[in-house]
């Protein structure tokens, strides 16, 4: 049973809280009416950093600085794509299933645990980076590093780890639960197939979209290590390496939580099977 966290006043403005597994946030955020235009916004890919930079700024960069900027741009572009797919998961799947009452509130909160908060967390990071994309100098690197330190270290890192661990540890159960419901319930199966046919899904099925948070976690340390490799300043390089190490620790923790949940599900299944055999 998760408890409320005391965090920085900055982050509290942007978050709702959930009191534990199986409980919906008391004030879900982002709200439905806020998410629909956001989903439309994210259908368009962000501009490449070269399109935003002046010719003078581009010509002043060394090969290593250019490579570093490419990786920073990849960090932003892939975060943008990740928020888009999380929004698809919410607006194309979770909300319609709730609206049509094909799944109970309890089932939804277990299949899509703290999805609102996960989206909000990534959207907040994206908005921190967005205004500074045109800065292809050390100022943007320093700001990017500060954002990563803010997100992955200290209290914010603990909160990020807690949210992602809860979401990712449920994904195997969620996939099994959805598969089971679709076999038993024609309307649930039809609703999912109809959702998957929408262009926003880009030919991905629900089973392909649910694991995206875990996939995103594996990407962060690789991107940060690549940025560090192309950074000359020793102080900045060390800060980026530190953030990458924090990412790896978070990833390892989430992997452990996933294994624990999978083992628990196996034991529960075996227990039920044995009980049926005995009867």
Coordinates of C-alpha atoms in Angstrom, one line a residue:
X1 CA 0.0 0.0 0.0
X2 CA 1.7 3.2 -1.2
X3 CA 1.7 6.3 0.9
X4 CA 1.8 10.0 0.0
X5 CA 5.1 11.6 -0.6
X6 CA 6.4 14.9 0.5
X7 CA 8.0 16.6 -2.5
X8 CA 9.2 19.9 -3.7
X9 CA 6.6 22.7 -3.9
X10 CA 7.3 23.0 -7.7
X11 CA 6.4 19.4 -8.4
X12 CA 3.3 19.4 -6.2
X13 CA 1.7 21.9 -8.5
X14 CA 1.8 19.5 -11.4
X15 CA 0.8 16.2 -9.7
X16 CA -2.2 14.4 -8.3
X17 CA -1.7 11.6 -5.8
X18 CA -3.0 8.1 -5.5
X19 CA -3.3 6.4 -2.2
X20 CA -2.4 2.9 -3.3
X21 CA -3.0 0.1 -5.7
X22 CA -6.6 -0.2 -6.8
X23 CA -7.4 3.4 -5.8
X24 CA -8.0 6.1 -8.4
X25 CA -6.4 9.5 -7.8
X26 CA -8.7 11.8 -5.8
X27 CA -8.3 14.5 -8.5
X28 CA -7.3 12.7 -11.7
X29 CA -5.0 14.8 -13.9
X30 CA -4.7 15.6 -16.7
X31 CA -8.5 15.8 -17.1
X32 CA -10.3 14.3 -20.1
X33 CA -11.0 17.7 -21.7
X34 CA -7.4 18.7 -21.3
X35 CA -6.1 15.5 -22.9
X36 CA -8.1 15.6 -26.2
X37 CA -6.3 18.7 -27.6
X38 CA -3.1 17.4 -26.2
X39 CA -3.4 14.2 -28.1
X40 CA -4.0 16.2 -31.3
X41 CA -1.0 18.3 -30.5
X42 CA 1.3 15.3 -30.2
X43 CA 0.2 13.8 -33.5
X44 CA 2.7 16.2 -35.1
X45 CA 6.4 15.4 -34.6
X46 CA 8.5 18.2 -33.0
X47 CA 10.9 20.2 -35.3
X48 CA 14.5 19.0 -35.5
X49 CA 16.9 21.2 -33.5
X50 CA 18.7 22.1 -36.8
X51 CA 15.5 23.8 -38.0
X52 CA 15.4 26.0 -34.9
X53 CA 19.1 26.9 -34.8
X54 CA 20.6 29.9 -36.6
X55 CA 23.2 29.2 -39.3
X56 CA 25.8 31.0 -37.2
X57 CA 25.1 28.7 -34.2
X58 CA 25.3 25.6 -36.4
X59 CA 28.6 26.6 -38.0
X60 CA 30.2 27.3 -34.7
X61 CA 29.7 23.7 -33.4
X62 CA 32.5 21.2 -33.4
X63 CA 31.8 17.6 -34.5
X64 CA 31.5 16.4 -30.9
X65 CA 29.2 19.3 -30.0
X66 CA 27.0 18.5 -33.0
X67 CA 26.8 14.8 -32.0
X68 CA 25.9 15.8 -28.5
X69 CA 23.2 18.1 -29.7
X70 CA 21.8 15.3 -31.9
X71 CA 21.5 13.0 -28.8
X72 CA 19.9 15.8 -26.8
X73 CA 17.4 16.3 -29.6
X74 CA 16.8 12.5 -29.6
X75 CA 16.1 12.7 -25.9
X76 CA 13.5 15.4 -26.5
X77 CA 12.0 13.8 -29.6
X78 CA 11.6 10.3 -28.0
X79 CA 10.1 11.9 -24.8
X80 CA 7.6 13.6 -27.1
X81 CA 6.8 10.3 -28.8
X82 CA 6.5 8.6 -25.4
X83 CA 4.0 11.2 -24.1
X84 CA 2.0 10.7 -27.3
X85 CA 1.7 7.0 -26.9
X86 CA 0.9 7.3 -23.2
X87 CA -1.9 9.7 -24.2
X88 CA -3.1 7.2 -26.8
X89 CA -3.2 4.5 -24.1
X90 CA -5.4 6.8 -22.0
X91 CA -7.6 8.5 -24.5
X92 CA -8.1 5.6 -27.0
X93 CA -8.2 2.7 -24.6
X94 CA -8.6 3.5 -20.9
X95 CA -11.2 6.3 -21.1
X96 CA -13.5 4.6 -23.6
X97 CA -13.4 1.4 -21.5
X98 CA -14.4 3.4 -18.5
X99 CA -17.0 5.5 -20.3
X100 CA -18.7 2.4 -21.9
X101 CA -18.4 0.6 -18.5
X102 CA -16.7 -2.4 -20.1
X103 CA -14.4 -2.6 -17.2
X104 CA -15.0 -1.6 -13.5
X105 CA -13.1 1.3 -11.9
X106 CA -11.2 -1.2 -9.9
X107 CA -10.2 -3.2 -13.0
X108 CA -9.1 -0.1 -14.8
X109 CA -7.0 1.2 -11.9
X110 CA -5.2 -2.1 -11.8
X111 CA -4.7 -2.5 -15.5
X112 CA -3.7 1.1 -16.0
X113 CA -2.3 2.0 -12.5
X114 CA -1.5 5.7 -12.0
X115 CA -1.6 6.3 -15.7
X116 CA -2.6 10.0 -15.3
X117 CA 0.3 10.6 -13.0
X118 CA 2.7 8.8 -15.4
X119 CA 1.6 11.0 -18.3
X120 CA 1.8 14.2 -16.2
X121 CA 5.3 13.4 -15.0
X122 CA 6.6 12.9 -18.6
X123 CA 4.6 15.9 -19.9
X124 CA 6.1 18.1 -17.2
X125 CA 9.7 17.1 -18.2
X126 CA 8.9 17.8 -21.8
X127 CA 7.6 21.2 -21.0
X128 CA 10.8 22.0 -19.1
X129 CA 12.9 21.2 -22.1
X130 CA 10.7 22.6 -24.9
X131 CA 11.4 26.4 -24.6
X132 CA 15.2 25.8 -24.8
X133 CA 15.5 23.6 -27.9
X134 CA 16.8 26.5 -30.0
X135 CA 19.8 27.0 -27.7
X136 CA 22.5 24.9 -29.4
X137 CA 25.2 26.1 -27.0
X138 CA 26.4 25.1 -23.5
X139 CA 23.5 26.9 -21.9
X140 CA 21.0 24.3 -23.2
X141 CA 23.4 21.5 -22.2
X142 CA 23.5 22.9 -18.7
X143 CA 19.7 23.2 -18.6
X144 CA 19.2 19.7 -20.0
X145 CA 21.5 18.3 -17.3
X146 CA 19.7 20.2 -14.6
X147 CA 16.3 18.7 -15.8
X148 CA 17.8 15.2 -15.8
X149 CA 19.3 15.7 -12.3
X150 CA 15.9 17.1 -11.1
X151 CA 14.0 14.1 -12.6
X152 CA 16.2 11.2 -11.7
X153 CA 17.9 12.1 -8.5
X154 CA 16.9 12.9 -4.9
X155 CA 13.2 13.2 -3.9
X156 CA 12.0 13.5 -7.5
X157 CA 14.0 10.4 -8.5
X158 CA 12.3 8.5 -5.7
X159 CA 8.9 9.6 -6.9
X160 CA 9.7 8.7 -10.5
X161 CA 10.9 5.3 -9.3
X162 CA 7.8 4.7 -7.3
X163 CA 5.4 5.6 -10.1
X164 CA 7.2 3.7 -12.8
X165 CA 7.6 0.6 -10.5
X166 CA 3.9 0.4 -9.8
X167 CA 2.9 0.9 -13.4
X168 CA 5.5 -1.5 -14.9
X169 CA 5.0 -4.2 -12.3
X170 CA 1.4 -4.5 -13.3
X171 CA 2.0 -4.9 -17.0
X172 CA 2.2 -8.7 -17.2
X173 CA -1.0 -9.0 -15.1
X174 CA -2.7 -6.3 -17.2
X175 CA -1.9 -8.1 -20.5
X176 CA -3.2 -11.4 -19.1
X177 CA -6.3 -9.7 -17.7
X178 CA -7.1 -8.0 -21.0
X179 CA -6.6 -11.2 -23.0
X180 CA -8.9 -13.1 -20.6
X181 CA -11.6 -10.4 -20.7
X182 CA -11.5 -10.2 -24.5
X183 CA -12.0 -14.0 -24.7
X184 CA -15.1 -13.9 -22.4
X185 CA -16.6 -10.5 -23.4
X186 CA -17.4 -9.8 -27.1
X187 CA -18.0 -6.1 -26.5
X188 CA -14.7 -5.7 -24.7
X189 CA -12.9 -7.5 -27.5
X190 CA -14.8 -5.4 -30.1
X191 CA -14.0 -2.2 -28.3
X192 CA -10.3 -3.0 -28.2
X193 CA -10.2 -4.0 -31.9
X194 CA -12.0 -0.8 -32.8
X195 CA -9.5 1.3 -30.8
X196 CA -6.5 -0.5 -32.3
X197 CA -7.8 0.3 -35.8
X198 CA -7.6 4.1 -35.1
X199 CA -4.7 5.9 -36.9
X200 CA -3.4 7.3 -33.6
X201 CA -2.3 3.7 -32.7
X202 CA -0.1 3.5 -35.8
X203 CA -0.9 -0.2 -36.3
X204 CA 0.1 -1.1 -32.7
X205 CA -2.2 -3.3 -30.6
X206 CA -2.9 -2.7 -26.9
X207 CA -0.5 -5.5 -26.0
X208 CA 2.3 -3.5 -27.8
X209 CA 1.5 -0.2 -26.1
X210 CA 1.2 -1.3 -22.4
X211 CA 4.9 -2.1 -22.1
X212 CA 6.1 1.3 -23.4
X213 CA 6.9 2.8 -20.0
X214 CA 9.3 -0.1 -19.3
X215 CA 10.9 0.3 -22.7
X216 CA 11.3 4.1 -22.1
X217 CA 13.1 3.4 -18.8
X218 CA 15.8 1.3 -20.6
X219 CA 16.4 4.2 -23.1
X220 CA 17.2 7.0 -20.5
X221 CA 20.6 5.7 -19.3
X222 CA 21.7 5.0 -22.9
X223 CA 20.9 8.5 -24.1
X224 CA 22.5 10.1 -21.0
X225 CA 25.7 8.1 -21.4
X226 CA 25.8 9.1 -25.0
X227 CA 25.5 12.8 -24.1
X228 CA 28.2 12.4 -21.5
X229 CA 30.5 10.7 -24.1
X230 CA 30.2 13.8 -26.3
X231 CA 30.6 16.4 -23.5
X232 CA 34.0 18.1 -23.0
X233 CA 33.3 20.0 -19.7
X234 CA 34.4 17.6 -16.9
X235 CA 31.8 19.0 -14.4
X236 CA 28.9 18.6 -16.8
X237 CA 30.2 15.2 -17.9
X238 CA 30.3 14.0 -14.3
X239 CA 26.7 15.3 -13.6
X240 CA 25.4 13.5 -16.7
X241 CA 27.1 10.3 -15.7
X242 CA 25.6 10.6 -12.3
X243 CA 22.1 11.0 -13.7
X244 CA 22.7 8.0 -16.0
X245 CA 23.7 5.9 -13.0
X246 CA 20.6 7.0 -11.1
X247 CA 18.5 5.9 -14.1
X248 CA 20.2 2.5 -14.1
X249 CA 19.4 2.1 -10.3
X250 CA 15.8 3.1 -11.0
X251 CA 15.6 0.6 -13.9
X252 CA 17.1 -2.2 -11.8
X253 CA 14.6 -1.5 -9.0
X254 CA 11.7 -1.5 -11.4
X255 CA 13.0 -4.8 -12.9
X256 CA 13.0 -6.3 -9.4
X257 CA 9.4 -5.1 -8.8
X258 CA 8.3 -6.6 -12.1
X259 CA 9.9 -10.0 -11.2
X260 CA 8.3 -10.0 -7.8
X261 CA 4.9 -9.4 -9.3
X262 CA 5.3 -12.0 -11.9
X263 CA 6.4 -14.6 -9.3
X264 CA 3.4 -13.6 -7.2
X265 CA 1.1 -14.2 -10.2
X266 CA 2.7 -17.6 -10.9
X267 CA 2.2 -18.7 -7.3
X268 CA -1.4 -17.5 -7.2
X269 CA -2.1 -19.4 -10.5
X270 CA -0.5 -22.5 -9.1
X271 CA -2.5 -22.2 -5.9
X272 CA -5.8 -21.9 -7.8
X273 CA -4.9 -24.8 -10.1
X274 CA -4.0 -27.1 -7.1
X275 CA -7.2 -26.1 -5.3
X276 CA -9.3 -27.0 -8.4
X277 CA -7.5 -30.4 -8.7
X278 CA -8.1 -31.2 -5.0
X279 CA -11.8 -30.4 -5.4

